[in-house]
Every structure is written in C-alpha cells, then in structure tokens.
Coordinates of C-alpha atoms in Angstrom, one line a residue:
X30 CA 169.0 140.3 100.8
X31 CA 172.6 141.3 100.7
X32 CA 174.9 138.0 100.6
X33 CA 178.4 137.0 101.3
X34 CA 179.2 136.5 97.7
X35 CA 177.6 139.9 96.7
X36 CA 179.5 141.8 99.0
X37 CA 182.8 140.1 97.8
X38 CA 181.9 140.6 94.1
X39 CA 181.8 144.5 94.9
X40 CA 184.8 144.5 97.4
X41 CA 186.7 143.1 94.7
X42 CA 185.5 145.4 91.9
X43 CA 185.6 148.2 94.2
X44 CA 189.4 147.4 95.2
X45 CA 188.7 147.3 99.0
X46 CA 191.4 144.7 100.1
X47 CA 190.5 144.8 103.7
X48 CA 186.9 143.2 102.7
X49 CA 188.3 141.6 100.5
X50 CA 190.4 139.4 102.8
X51 CA 187.8 138.8 105.4
X52 CA 185.5 137.2 103.4
X53 CA 187.7 135.0 101.8
X54 CA 189.3 134.2 105.7
X55 CA 185.6 134.0 106.9
X56 CA 185.0 131.2 103.9
X57 CA 188.4 129.4 104.6
X58 CA 187.4 129.0 108.2
X59 CA 184.4 127.5 107.0
X60 CA 182.5 130.0 109.3
X61 CA 180.4 131.1 106.9
X62 CA 178.8 130.6 103.4
X63 CA 178.9 132.7 100.3
X64 CA 175.3 132.5 100.4
X65 CA 174.5 133.5 104.2
X66 CA 173.1 136.5 104.1
X67 CA 175.6 139.6 104.7
X68 CA 175.9 140.0 108.6
X69 CA 179.3 142.9 109.0
X70 CA 179.0 141.9 112.5
X71 CA 180.7 138.9 112.1
X72 CA 183.7 140.8 112.0
X73 CA 184.5 141.7 114.7
X74 CA 184.4 137.6 115.5
X75 CA 187.5 137.8 113.5
X76 CA 190.4 136.2 115.0
X77 CA 194.4 137.1 115.4
X78 CA 195.0 134.1 112.5
X79 CA 193.1 136.0 109.7
X80 CA 194.7 139.3 110.7
X81 CA 198.6 137.8 110.6
X82 CA 197.2 136.3 107.4
X83 CA 196.4 140.1 105.5
X84 CA 199.7 141.7 107.1
X85 CA 201.7 138.1 105.2
X86 CA 200.0 138.6 102.4
X87 CA 198.6 134.7 102.5
X88 CA 195.2 135.1 100.9
X89 CA 194.8 136.6 97.6
X90 CA 194.1 139.7 96.0
X91 CA 195.2 142.2 93.6
X92 CA 197.7 144.5 93.7
X93 CA 195.7 148.0 93.6
X94 CA 196.8 148.8 89.4
X95 CA 196.2 153.0 88.8
X96 CA 195.6 153.9 85.3
X97 CA 198.2 156.1 83.8
X98 CA 198.6 158.7 80.8
X99 CA 202.4 158.9 79.7
X100 CA 202.7 161.7 77.4
X101 CA 205.4 161.0 74.5
X102 CA 205.0 163.6 72.4
X103 CA 203.7 166.9 72.4
X104 CA 200.5 165.7 71.9
X105 CA 200.9 162.1 71.6
X106 CA 200.6 159.9 75.3
X107 CA 199.9 156.6 75.4
X108 CA 197.9 155.0 78.3
X109 CA 198.9 152.2 81.0
X110 CA 197.3 149.7 83.6
X111 CA 200.5 149.7 86.0
X112 CA 200.9 149.4 89.7
X113 CA 203.6 152.4 89.9
X114 CA 204.1 155.3 87.6
X115 CA 207.7 153.3 87.3
X116 CA 206.1 150.8 85.8
X117 CA 204.0 152.8 83.6
X118 CA 206.5 154.6 82.1
X119 CA 208.5 151.6 80.8
X120 CA 205.9 149.6 79.5
X121 CA 204.5 153.7 77.9
X122 CA 208.8 153.9 76.7
X123 CA 208.5 150.0 75.4
X124 CA 205.4 150.4 73.5
X125 CA 206.2 153.7 71.5
X126 CA 209.6 154.0 71.4
X127 CA 209.7 157.4 72.4
X128 CA 210.6 158.8 76.6
X129 CA 207.8 159.5 78.8
X130 CA 208.2 163.4 79.4
X131 CA 205.3 163.9 81.7
X132 CA 202.9 160.8 83.3
X133 CA 199.3 161.5 84.9
X134 CA 197.2 159.8 87.4
X135 CA 193.7 158.9 86.0
X136 CA 190.6 158.2 88.3
X137 CA 189.8 153.6 87.1
X138 CA 186.3 155.8 86.8
X139 CA 187.7 157.9 84.1
X140 CA 185.5 157.6 80.8
X141 CA 186.8 157.3 77.4
X142 CA 185.7 156.1 74.0
X143 CA 187.0 152.6 72.4
X144 CA 186.2 152.9 69.1
X145 CA 182.6 154.2 68.9
X146 CA 181.8 152.2 72.3
X147 CA 182.0 153.6 75.5
X148 CA 184.2 152.0 78.4
X149 CA 186.5 153.7 81.8
X150 CA 189.8 152.0 83.0
X151 CA 188.0 150.2 85.1
X152 CA 186.1 148.4 82.4
X153 CA 189.5 147.9 80.3
X154 CA 191.3 146.6 84.0
X155 CA 189.2 143.5 83.7
X156 CA 190.0 142.0 80.5
X157 CA 194.1 142.1 81.6
X158 CA 195.4 139.8 84.7
X159 CA 199.3 141.6 84.3
X160 CA 200.2 144.4 84.6
X161 CA 201.6 147.1 83.7
X162 CA 199.6 146.6 80.1
X163 CA 198.9 149.6 77.0
X164 CA 195.1 149.9 76.8
X165 CA 195.8 152.4 74.4
X166 CA 197.2 155.6 72.6
X167 CA 195.8 159.8 71.9
X168 CA 196.7 161.4 69.1
X169 CA 194.3 164.8 69.1
X170 CA 192.8 164.2 65.0
X171 CA 193.9 167.6 64.2
X172 CA 197.7 167.2 65.1
X173 CA 196.7 163.5 63.6
X174 CA 196.3 164.9 59.8
X175 CA 198.6 168.2 60.2
X176 CA 201.3 165.4 61.0
X177 CA 200.7 162.6 58.6
X178 CA 199.7 165.4 55.2
X179 CA 196.1 163.7 54.9
X180 CA 193.2 165.0 54.8
X181 CA 190.7 163.7 57.6
X182 CA 186.9 163.3 55.5
X183 CA 183.8 164.0 58.1

C-alpha cells in the first residue's frame, strides 16, 4: 500500500516538483493525511489556490540542481553541483584558481567512486543544502604521475 508520504518522498528524490507541490498543498489544506492511501484522482479535485501557489512558488521546493564537469586543464576536471552552467563555472574557478575551458552536463545518476565507495551525483546532492558546491575533482593517475614526477605504487 503506497501512502502519500511514500509518494512525496519519491517525488522529492526524483525532482518531480508538480507532485511535490500538489501533495504539500493538499496537506496544508487538510484534504489528506500523509498516512492516507495514495489516490491520484484527488489531484483532479485541487482548486485554483493550489495552482496559484505553485506559480508564485509560495510552497517549499528545491530548485533543480544538476551535476557539471568543468574542465580546468588538459586533463583535470572539477565536479560541481549547481543550478546552472554559470554558477558551476564560478564555483570551479573559485576552487581551482583556473579558468574553465569547457563544461559538461552529467546525469544525476551517473556512477562514480569516492575513495573506495561507489556513489552517484544524486547521492552527493543529499549531503548539501546550498548550491553551487564542488563535490570533487578528477585527474587521471597517469597524468598525476607525469606532472609530479612521482612513481605510483600499484
């Protein structure tokens, strides 16, 4: 049995803003309880106040955050979670002290390793409240060793 609480959790996790707005608005008007069984037909009963609140952004929601890979040297990238390319560029330049030469948009579910653990940008996003934020950088090992003249032990 799916409840409105479980549907709301999924909507927030997958950035489905319309569903998030609707459930929060219905709850604020005491039309549903979060433990009620989910019934999508109730959305048809939503009145103009809810639509107006959505347009005015009077209800809480998180702006869409996207992962960007900002190229700062021939072989080094800075990964940034930001609302747009401009914010990502500024954050990468502040972090690295170098100009961003290219920027790439990644999928939130793109898999990457952090230390010895496997994660995704979506998981990293959960740990931050303010954006843009630098979540890491990447430089292939062969370039690290060539640039630093240090041997890498395997």
